[in-house]
């Protein structure tokens, strides 16, 4: 999908090379926007950047399909719901009045995108993505969107506009961004799977990995994350109670047991971290209590300041398990019948 917008640029800062200080020039009042003319410098594209949402009016939503080799498509007049990802098969359905719960095996193009994301965020041996299924579940989605709406309202009540992002918590603003978010910035096909345009960074909404086993992956995709003593999903306790996620896939893989055929399961999840409690302790089993007392919504643990970092979420509604990913970490993988993806309610989309 694309948005065709009216934009008021005012006095713009013109630059032909990457300039990480462009935003600061606008915030100082010297300029109102930035024009990055990469078309002139690198023969790519010219981009316009505005930093105040009031400068933009999204006038048209354009749904499109990329055509290859003479492929043709017919217009789809079905309505769609803006709260759903536009690449979902069920985007035309009302998730409140018309419930759905289906797992789709993704197209090869999306599988390749997940492979690049997995390779780019894994500090250990590079994994091989074997199978990817997208979870489209209206009940889980409604709960997730409900948490986001509640957090937005809470910020408004407190007179706040955003939650401090991870890179502003660890003292390394230039390098402390979530790995998954940084990689997606340069992915031209990301909007077809999990583009950053679909993420609300004011709430610290991030794509993060969660390692688990096959049975738990299926249970989470059907019922969500059940944190705490009443939950059926096993989580770590090194940094308190909650559901554990990571930006470094190698960390999540360490929680994913390997089958006899060498297959592991991880979930690629949308997560809302909200206000984050940051710790560099090597272990802190009371971190979740300290965070809640400080009105935080999650814990970001960076052991000894060296990582790998882990995110701990307290509510199951803070995470949506969008992709079930089967992968192998080495070349010893041998497919067997019991390791094949179940075919019930799965189609290629």
mmCIF file of C-alpha atoms in Angstrom:
data_model
loop_
_atom_site.group_PDB
_atom_site.id
_atom_site.type_symbol
_atom_site.label_atom_id
_atom_site.label_comp_id
_atom_site.label_asym_id
_atom_site.label_seq_id
_atom_site.Cartn_x
_atom_site.Cartn_y
_atom_site.Cartn_z
ATOM 1 C CA UNK A 1 0.000 0.000 0.000
ATOM 2 C CA UNK A 2 1.002 3.606 -0.556
ATOM 3 C CA UNK A 3 -0.192 6.890 0.889
ATOM 4 C CA UNK A 4 -0.433 9.899 -1.409
ATOM 5 C CA UNK A 5 -0.065 12.872 0.889
ATOM 6 C CA UNK A 6 -0.211 16.641 0.942
ATOM 7 C CA UNK A 7 2.944 17.936 2.647
ATOM 8 C CA UNK A 8 3.998 21.405 3.762
ATOM 9 C CA UNK A 9 7.800 21.578 3.537
ATOM 10 C CA UNK A 10 8.401 25.213 4.427
ATOM 11 C CA UNK A 11 12.097 26.064 4.309
ATOM 12 C CA UNK A 12 13.884 22.802 3.588
ATOM 13 C CA UNK A 13 17.435 21.696 4.308
ATOM 14 C CA UNK A 14 18.938 20.409 1.047
ATOM 15 C CA UNK A 15 21.530 17.625 1.211
ATOM 16 C CA UNK A 16 22.953 15.137 -1.294
ATOM 17 C CA UNK A 17 24.733 12.793 1.147
ATOM 18 C CA UNK A 18 23.643 10.993 4.297
ATOM 19 C CA UNK A 19 23.434 13.479 7.159
ATOM 20 C CA UNK A 20 22.462 12.132 10.580
ATOM 21 C CA UNK A 21 22.310 15.703 11.889
ATOM 22 C CA UNK A 22 19.540 16.816 9.538
ATOM 23 C CA UNK A 23 16.826 16.403 12.164
ATOM 24 C CA UNK A 24 18.773 18.538 14.627
ATOM 25 C CA UNK A 25 18.969 21.347 12.062
ATOM 26 C CA UNK A 26 15.176 21.297 11.775
ATOM 27 C CA UNK A 27 14.651 21.061 15.529
ATOM 28 C CA UNK A 28 16.879 24.110 16.002
ATOM 29 C CA UNK A 29 14.370 26.145 13.992
ATOM 30 C CA UNK A 30 16.733 26.834 11.117
ATOM 31 C CA UNK A 31 14.734 24.648 8.709
ATOM 32 C CA UNK A 32 11.277 23.062 8.499
ATOM 33 C CA UNK A 33 12.092 19.854 6.600
ATOM 34 C CA UNK A 34 14.848 17.976 4.779
ATOM 35 C CA UNK A 35 15.258 17.145 1.094
ATOM 36 C CA UNK A 36 17.756 14.351 0.511
ATOM 37 C CA UNK A 37 18.681 14.470 -3.162
ATOM 38 C CA UNK A 38 20.154 11.009 -3.634
ATOM 39 C CA UNK A 39 18.933 11.145 -7.235
ATOM 40 C CA UNK A 40 21.647 13.687 -7.934
ATOM 41 C CA UNK A 41 24.392 12.089 -5.852
ATOM 42 C CA UNK A 42 23.769 8.372 -6.353
ATOM 43 C CA UNK A 43 21.171 8.277 -9.151
ATOM 44 C CA UNK A 44 18.594 6.672 -6.853
ATOM 45 C CA UNK A 45 15.724 8.729 -5.392
ATOM 46 C CA UNK A 46 15.026 12.137 -3.947
ATOM 47 C CA UNK A 47 13.413 11.918 -0.520
ATOM 48 C CA UNK A 48 11.533 14.474 1.533
ATOM 49 C CA UNK A 49 11.569 14.185 5.320
ATOM 50 C CA UNK A 50 9.263 16.069 7.696
ATOM 51 C CA UNK A 51 9.452 15.701 11.455
ATOM 52 C CA UNK A 52 6.116 17.129 12.574
ATOM 53 C CA UNK A 53 3.023 15.009 11.763
ATOM 54 C CA UNK A 54 1.000 18.204 11.352
ATOM 55 C CA UNK A 55 2.986 18.919 8.168
ATOM 56 C CA UNK A 56 1.383 15.961 6.379
ATOM 57 C CA UNK A 57 -2.169 15.121 5.356
ATOM 58 C CA UNK A 58 -2.622 11.510 4.084
ATOM 59 C CA UNK A 59 -5.200 12.145 1.372
ATOM 60 C CA UNK A 60 -5.241 8.851 -0.561
ATOM 61 C CA UNK A 61 -4.598 5.190 0.261
ATOM 62 C CA UNK A 62 -3.385 3.273 -2.802
ATOM 63 C CA UNK A 63 -3.469 -0.520 -2.878
ATOM 64 C CA UNK A 64 -1.297 -2.034 -5.587
ATOM 65 C CA UNK A 65 0.327 -5.230 -6.797
ATOM 66 C CA UNK A 66 3.666 -5.564 -8.572
ATOM 67 C CA UNK A 67 3.299 -7.221 -11.957
ATOM 68 C CA UNK A 68 5.980 -9.492 -13.384
ATOM 69 C CA UNK A 69 6.177 -11.183 -16.767
ATOM 70 C CA UNK A 70 2.876 -9.952 -18.154
ATOM 71 C CA UNK A 71 0.887 -10.872 -15.048
ATOM 72 C CA UNK A 72 -2.499 -9.172 -14.800
ATOM 73 C CA UNK A 73 -4.790 -8.566 -11.850
ATOM 74 C CA UNK A 74 -8.395 -7.516 -11.476
ATOM 75 C CA UNK A 75 -9.472 -4.649 -9.268
ATOM 76 C CA UNK A 76 -10.558 -5.593 -5.771
ATOM 77 C CA UNK A 77 -13.534 -3.531 -4.655
ATOM 78 C CA UNK A 78 -13.745 -5.189 -1.235
ATOM 79 C CA UNK A 79 -13.364 -2.849 1.751
ATOM 80 C CA UNK A 80 -10.333 -3.079 3.976
ATOM 81 C CA UNK A 81 -9.678 -2.089 7.573
ATOM 82 C CA UNK A 82 -6.826 0.267 8.305
ATOM 83 C CA UNK A 83 -6.080 -1.375 11.652
ATOM 84 C CA UNK A 84 -5.083 -4.576 9.817
ATOM 85 C CA UNK A 85 -1.796 -4.967 7.903
ATOM 86 C CA UNK A 86 -2.559 -4.293 4.241
ATOM 87 C CA UNK A 87 -0.683 -7.414 3.116
ATOM 88 C CA UNK A 88 -2.953 -9.740 5.105
ATOM 89 C CA UNK A 89 -5.305 -11.961 3.122
ATOM 90 C CA UNK A 90 -8.107 -11.014 5.532
ATOM 91 C CA UNK A 91 -7.565 -7.259 5.292
ATOM 92 C CA UNK A 92 -11.090 -6.866 3.861
ATOM 93 C CA UNK A 93 -12.727 -8.384 6.959
ATOM 94 C CA UNK A 94 -13.831 -6.592 10.102
ATOM 95 C CA UNK A 95 -11.753 -8.240 12.857
ATOM 96 C CA UNK A 96 -14.395 -7.452 15.477
ATOM 97 C CA UNK A 97 -17.608 -8.576 13.785
ATOM 98 C CA UNK A 98 -16.141 -11.096 11.333
ATOM 99 C CA UNK A 99 -13.554 -13.178 13.239
ATOM 100 C CA UNK A 100 -10.903 -15.281 11.521
ATOM 101 C CA UNK A 101 -7.975 -17.492 12.499
ATOM 102 C CA UNK A 102 -5.843 -18.871 9.667
ATOM 103 C CA UNK A 103 -2.154 -19.678 9.152
ATOM 104 C CA UNK A 104 -0.751 -19.040 5.681
ATOM 105 C CA UNK A 105 2.460 -20.366 4.207
ATOM 106 C CA UNK A 106 4.043 -17.236 2.768
ATOM 107 C CA UNK A 107 5.243 -16.657 -0.774
ATOM 108 C CA UNK A 108 8.881 -17.315 -1.610
ATOM 109 C CA UNK A 109 9.528 -13.579 -1.808
ATOM 110 C CA UNK A 110 8.436 -13.059 1.792
ATOM 111 C CA UNK A 111 10.359 -16.125 2.909
ATOM 112 C CA UNK A 112 13.474 -14.583 1.340
ATOM 113 C CA UNK A 113 12.828 -11.366 3.271
ATOM 114 C CA UNK A 114 12.560 -13.298 6.539
ATOM 115 C CA UNK A 115 15.792 -15.093 5.598
ATOM 116 C CA UNK A 116 17.602 -11.774 5.153
ATOM 117 C CA UNK A 117 16.213 -10.537 8.450
ATOM 118 C CA UNK A 118 17.274 -13.750 10.199
ATOM 119 C CA UNK A 119 20.788 -13.651 8.733
ATOM 120 C CA UNK A 120 21.230 -9.965 9.466
ATOM 121 C CA UNK A 121 20.170 -10.193 13.109
ATOM 122 C CA UNK A 122 21.964 -13.411 14.087
ATOM 123 C CA UNK A 123 25.334 -12.992 15.804
ATOM 124 C CA UNK A 124 26.022 -16.736 15.730
ATOM 125 C CA UNK A 125 26.015 -19.291 12.925
ATOM 126 C CA UNK A 126 23.805 -18.049 10.125
ATOM 127 C CA UNK A 127 20.451 -19.867 10.089
ATOM 128 C CA UNK A 128 18.663 -21.286 7.071
ATOM 129 C CA UNK A 129 14.947 -20.489 6.978
ATOM 130 C CA UNK A 130 13.033 -23.621 5.988
ATOM 131 C CA UNK A 131 9.408 -22.568 6.288
ATOM 132 C CA UNK A 132 7.454 -19.448 7.274
ATOM 133 C CA UNK A 133 3.777 -19.248 8.183
ATOM 134 C CA UNK A 134 1.923 -15.989 8.780
ATOM 135 C CA UNK A 135 -0.605 -15.941 11.602
ATOM 136 C CA UNK A 136 -3.789 -13.997 10.845
ATOM 137 C CA UNK A 137 -5.914 -14.174 13.984
ATOM 138 C CA UNK A 138 -8.558 -11.538 14.664
ATOM 139 C CA UNK A 139 -8.891 -12.234 18.401
ATOM 140 C CA UNK A 140 -5.157 -11.959 19.073
ATOM 141 C CA UNK A 141 -4.955 -8.903 16.832
ATOM 142 C CA UNK A 142 -7.843 -7.126 18.571
ATOM 143 C CA UNK A 143 -6.194 -7.670 21.945
ATOM 144 C CA UNK A 144 -2.890 -6.346 20.616
ATOM 145 C CA UNK A 145 -4.466 -3.258 19.033
ATOM 146 C CA UNK A 146 -6.418 -2.699 22.250
ATOM 147 C CA UNK A 147 -3.196 -2.560 24.260
ATOM 148 C CA UNK A 148 -1.727 -0.033 21.814
ATOM 149 C CA UNK A 149 -4.838 2.145 22.037
ATOM 150 C CA UNK A 150 -4.745 2.035 25.826
ATOM 151 C CA UNK A 151 -1.075 2.993 25.878
ATOM 152 C CA UNK A 152 -1.699 5.903 23.512
ATOM 153 C CA UNK A 153 -4.440 7.143 25.833
ATOM 154 C CA UNK A 154 -2.149 6.771 28.836
ATOM 155 C CA UNK A 155 0.524 8.873 27.128
ATOM 156 C CA UNK A 156 -2.016 11.579 26.321
ATOM 157 C CA UNK A 157 -3.243 11.611 29.914
ATOM 158 C CA UNK A 158 0.348 12.095 31.095
ATOM 159 C CA UNK A 159 1.032 14.816 28.535
ATOM 160 C CA UNK A 160 3.636 12.651 26.810
ATOM 161 C CA UNK A 161 4.139 12.155 23.078
ATOM 162 C CA UNK A 162 6.408 9.107 23.008
ATOM 163 C CA UNK A 163 8.292 6.480 24.972
ATOM 164 C CA UNK A 164 12.079 6.692 25.090
ATOM 165 C CA UNK A 165 13.501 4.266 22.485
ATOM 166 C CA UNK A 166 16.184 1.665 23.284
ATOM 167 C CA UNK A 167 18.996 3.694 21.731
ATOM 168 C CA UNK A 168 18.342 6.546 24.176
ATOM 169 C CA UNK A 169 18.434 4.249 27.197
ATOM 170 C CA UNK A 170 21.858 2.651 26.854
ATOM 171 C CA UNK A 171 23.875 5.820 26.275
ATOM 172 C CA UNK A 172 24.679 4.891 22.667
ATOM 173 C CA UNK A 173 22.121 6.811 20.589
ATOM 174 C CA UNK A 174 23.894 6.116 17.296
ATOM 175 C CA UNK A 175 24.182 2.349 17.728
ATOM 176 C CA UNK A 176 21.600 1.244 20.264
ATOM 177 C CA UNK A 177 18.648 0.829 17.888
ATOM 178 C CA UNK A 178 16.819 -2.487 17.684
ATOM 179 C CA UNK A 179 18.597 -4.565 15.032
ATOM 180 C CA UNK A 180 15.391 -5.659 13.318
ATOM 181 C CA UNK A 181 14.192 -2.074 12.896
ATOM 182 C CA UNK A 182 17.502 -0.917 11.430
ATOM 183 C CA UNK A 183 17.556 -3.741 8.895
ATOM 184 C CA UNK A 184 13.988 -3.109 7.768
ATOM 185 C CA UNK A 185 14.796 0.525 6.964
ATOM 186 C CA UNK A 186 16.712 -0.584 3.863
ATOM 187 C CA UNK A 187 14.333 -3.350 2.755
ATOM 188 C CA UNK A 188 12.389 -2.258 -0.325
ATOM 189 C CA UNK A 189 10.015 -5.237 0.006
ATOM 190 C CA UNK A 190 9.423 -4.851 3.735
ATOM 191 C CA UNK A 191 5.996 -3.258 3.325
ATOM 192 C CA UNK A 192 4.744 -6.577 1.955
ATOM 193 C CA UNK A 193 5.538 -8.392 5.196
ATOM 194 C CA UNK A 194 6.301 -6.152 8.157
ATOM 195 C CA UNK A 195 7.443 -2.743 6.980
ATOM 196 C CA UNK A 196 8.504 -0.091 9.442
ATOM 197 C CA UNK A 197 5.679 2.056 8.055
ATOM 198 C CA UNK A 198 3.324 -0.286 9.921
ATOM 199 C CA UNK A 199 5.131 0.120 13.248
ATOM 200 C CA UNK A 200 4.374 2.782 15.862
ATOM 201 C CA UNK A 201 7.796 3.730 17.171
ATOM 202 C CA UNK A 202 6.341 6.296 19.586
ATOM 203 C CA UNK A 203 5.180 3.260 21.595
ATOM 204 C CA UNK A 204 8.441 1.366 21.051
ATOM 205 C CA UNK A 205 6.681 -1.074 18.747
ATOM 206 C CA UNK A 206 9.368 -3.445 17.496
ATOM 207 C CA UNK A 207 9.754 -6.694 15.597
ATOM 208 C CA UNK A 208 11.454 -9.176 17.919
ATOM 209 C CA UNK A 209 12.253 -12.897 17.970
ATOM 210 C CA UNK A 210 10.983 -15.467 20.462
ATOM 211 C CA UNK A 211 12.536 -18.930 20.592
ATOM 212 C CA UNK A 212 10.382 -21.898 21.541
ATOM 213 C CA UNK A 213 9.479 -25.459 20.561
ATOM 214 C CA UNK A 214 6.981 -26.605 17.941
ATOM 215 C CA UNK A 215 4.170 -27.347 20.392
ATOM 216 C CA UNK A 216 4.530 -24.012 22.177
ATOM 217 C CA UNK A 217 4.782 -22.114 18.887
ATOM 218 C CA UNK A 218 1.437 -23.564 17.835
ATOM 219 C CA UNK A 219 -0.117 -22.808 21.232
ATOM 220 C CA UNK A 220 1.100 -19.205 21.178
ATOM 221 C CA UNK A 221 -0.205 -18.709 17.632
ATOM 222 C CA UNK A 222 -3.625 -19.898 18.802
ATOM 223 C CA UNK A 223 -3.873 -18.368 22.286
ATOM 224 C CA UNK A 224 -1.133 -15.764 22.604
ATOM 225 C CA UNK A 225 1.608 -15.394 25.186
ATOM 226 C CA UNK A 226 0.518 -16.446 28.653
ATOM 227 C CA UNK A 227 3.006 -14.879 31.043
ATOM 228 C CA UNK A 228 3.337 -15.521 34.739
ATOM 229 C CA UNK A 229 2.539 -18.517 36.903
ATOM 230 C CA UNK A 230 -0.812 -19.152 35.223
ATOM 231 C CA UNK A 231 0.746 -19.382 31.776
ATOM 232 C CA UNK A 232 1.338 -22.506 29.754
ATOM 233 C CA UNK A 233 4.399 -21.092 27.990
ATOM 234 C CA UNK A 234 7.772 -21.449 29.671
ATOM 235 C CA UNK A 235 9.757 -18.211 29.907
ATOM 236 C CA UNK A 236 13.075 -17.295 31.444
ATOM 237 C CA UNK A 237 13.389 -15.758 34.887
ATOM 238 C CA UNK A 238 16.853 -14.196 34.706
ATOM 239 C CA UNK A 239 15.352 -10.709 34.522
ATOM 240 C CA UNK A 240 12.027 -11.329 36.203
ATOM 241 C CA UNK A 241 8.696 -12.690 35.091
ATOM 242 C CA UNK A 242 7.337 -12.153 31.620
ATOM 243 C CA UNK A 243 7.657 -13.196 28.001
ATOM 244 C CA UNK A 244 11.234 -12.958 26.709
ATOM 245 C CA UNK A 245 12.158 -11.600 23.271
ATOM 246 C CA UNK A 246 15.390 -10.674 21.515
ATOM 247 C CA UNK A 247 16.585 -8.650 18.547
ATOM 248 C CA UNK A 248 19.581 -10.981 18.176
ATOM 249 C CA UNK A 249 18.201 -14.181 16.678
ATOM 250 C CA UNK A 250 21.083 -16.178 18.165
ATOM 251 C CA UNK A 251 19.722 -15.427 21.646
ATOM 252 C CA UNK A 252 16.236 -16.623 20.724
ATOM 253 C CA UNK A 253 17.642 -19.734 19.047
ATOM 254 C CA UNK A 254 19.266 -20.635 22.365
ATOM 255 C CA UNK A 255 15.735 -21.075 23.767
ATOM 256 C CA UNK A 256 14.569 -23.169 20.796
ATOM 257 C CA UNK A 257 15.262 -26.906 21.197
ATOM 258 C CA UNK A 258 16.549 -28.695 18.119
ATOM 259 C CA UNK A 259 14.603 -31.633 16.697
ATOM 260 C CA UNK A 260 16.332 -34.851 15.649
ATOM 261 C CA UNK A 261 16.331 -33.509 12.092
ATOM 262 C CA UNK A 262 17.932 -30.215 13.148
ATOM 263 C CA UNK A 263 14.809 -28.027 12.965
ATOM 264 C CA UNK A 264 14.168 -25.179 15.411
ATOM 265 C CA UNK A 265 11.134 -22.935 15.863
ATOM 266 C CA UNK A 266 11.137 -19.191 16.454
ATOM 267 C CA UNK A 267 8.363 -16.632 16.315
ATOM 268 C CA UNK A 268 8.792 -13.237 14.682
ATOM 269 C CA UNK A 269 6.522 -10.994 16.701
ATOM 270 C CA UNK A 270 5.176 -7.492 16.742
ATOM 271 C CA UNK A 271 5.783 -6.179 20.246
ATOM 272 C CA UNK A 272 4.845 -3.005 22.109
ATOM 273 C CA UNK A 273 7.505 -2.272 24.704
ATOM 274 C CA UNK A 274 6.099 1.077 25.853
ATOM 275 C CA UNK A 275 8.070 2.723 28.643
ATOM 276 C CA UNK A 276 11.141 0.560 29.226
ATOM 277 C CA UNK A 277 13.027 -0.257 32.428
ATOM 278 C CA UNK A 278 16.701 -0.546 31.464
ATOM 279 C CA UNK A 279 19.250 -2.641 33.359
ATOM 280 C CA UNK A 280 22.839 -3.697 32.751
ATOM 281 C CA UNK A 281 22.961 -6.161 35.627
ATOM 282 C CA UNK A 282 24.146 -9.633 34.689
ATOM 283 C CA UNK A 283 21.048 -11.014 36.410
ATOM 284 C CA UNK A 284 18.097 -9.353 38.135
ATOM 285 C CA UNK A 285 15.164 -11.599 39.011
ATOM 286 C CA UNK A 286 13.283 -8.631 40.499
ATOM 287 C CA UNK A 287 13.581 -6.453 37.394
ATOM 288 C CA UNK A 288 9.900 -6.854 36.520
ATOM 289 C CA UNK A 289 8.877 -5.634 39.978
ATOM 290 C CA UNK A 290 11.183 -2.607 39.792
ATOM 291 C CA UNK A 291 9.810 -1.829 36.342
ATOM 292 C CA UNK A 292 6.179 -2.012 37.413
ATOM 293 C CA UNK A 293 6.809 0.164 40.465
ATOM 294 C CA UNK A 294 8.256 2.758 38.078
ATOM 295 C CA UNK A 295 5.205 2.470 35.791
ATOM 296 C CA UNK A 296 7.213 0.826 33.022
ATOM 297 C CA UNK A 297 5.719 -1.664 30.574
ATOM 298 C CA UNK A 298 8.774 -3.819 29.890
ATOM 299 C CA UNK A 299 12.385 -4.557 30.784
ATOM 300 C CA UNK A 300 15.359 -4.156 28.455
ATOM 301 C CA UNK A 301 18.210 -6.216 29.876
ATOM 302 C CA UNK A 302 21.708 -5.579 28.537
ATOM 303 C CA UNK A 303 23.964 -7.818 30.690
ATOM 304 C CA UNK A 304 27.116 -5.936 31.721
ATOM 305 C CA UNK A 305 26.415 -3.498 28.887
ATOM 306 C CA UNK A 306 27.656 -6.092 26.398
ATOM 307 C CA UNK A 307 24.480 -7.913 25.348
ATOM 308 C CA UNK A 308 22.899 -9.779 23.831
ATOM 309 C CA UNK A 309 19.943 -7.684 24.888
ATOM 310 C CA UNK A 310 16.635 -9.201 25.929
ATOM 311 C CA UNK A 311 13.212 -7.596 26.130
ATOM 312 C CA UNK A 312 10.793 -8.811 28.806
ATOM 313 C CA UNK A 313 7.099 -7.989 28.348
ATOM 314 C CA UNK A 314 4.589 -8.275 31.175
ATOM 315 C CA UNK A 315 1.252 -8.606 29.361
ATOM 316 C CA UNK A 316 0.376 -11.170 26.707
ATOM 317 C CA UNK A 317 -1.463 -8.423 24.803
ATOM 318 C CA UNK A 318 1.864 -6.631 24.235
ATOM 319 C CA UNK A 319 2.938 -9.159 21.600
ATOM 320 C CA UNK A 320 1.403 -10.473 18.400
ATOM 321 C CA UNK A 321 3.045 -13.656 16.998
ATOM 322 C CA UNK A 322 2.860 -12.794 13.300
ATOM 323 C CA UNK A 323 5.227 -15.385 11.821
ATOM 324 C CA UNK A 324 6.060 -18.966 12.773
ATOM 325 C CA UNK A 325 9.536 -19.635 11.411
ATOM 326 C CA UNK A 326 11.182 -23.030 11.033
ATOM 327 C CA UNK A 327 14.934 -22.855 10.607
ATOM 328 C CA UNK A 328 18.132 -24.861 10.743
ATOM 329 C CA UNK A 329 21.364 -23.517 12.172
ATOM 330 C CA UNK A 330 23.774 -25.808 10.318
ATOM 331 C CA UNK A 331 24.046 -27.836 7.132
ATOM 332 C CA UNK A 332 23.176 -31.104 8.850
ATOM 333 C CA UNK A 333 19.435 -30.626 8.352
ATOM 334 C CA UNK A 334 17.642 -33.659 6.961
ATOM 335 C CA UNK A 335 13.923 -33.333 6.280
ATOM 336 C CA UNK A 336 11.696 -36.037 7.709
ATOM 337 C CA UNK A 337 7.969 -36.508 7.536
ATOM 338 C CA UNK A 338 7.357 -35.466 11.140
ATOM 339 C CA UNK A 339 9.246 -32.198 10.590
ATOM 340 C CA UNK A 340 7.103 -31.060 7.691
ATOM 341 C CA UNK A 341 4.702 -28.187 8.319
ATOM 342 C CA UNK A 342 1.119 -29.263 9.053
ATOM 343 C CA UNK A 343 -1.204 -28.640 6.136
ATOM 344 C CA UNK A 344 -4.444 -27.995 8.027
ATOM 345 C CA UNK A 345 -5.821 -24.526 7.172
ATOM 346 C CA UNK A 346 -2.648 -23.477 5.384
ATOM 347 C CA UNK A 347 -2.482 -21.984 1.908
ATOM 348 C CA UNK A 348 0.239 -20.125 0.076
ATOM 349 C CA UNK A 349 -0.190 -16.329 0.180
#
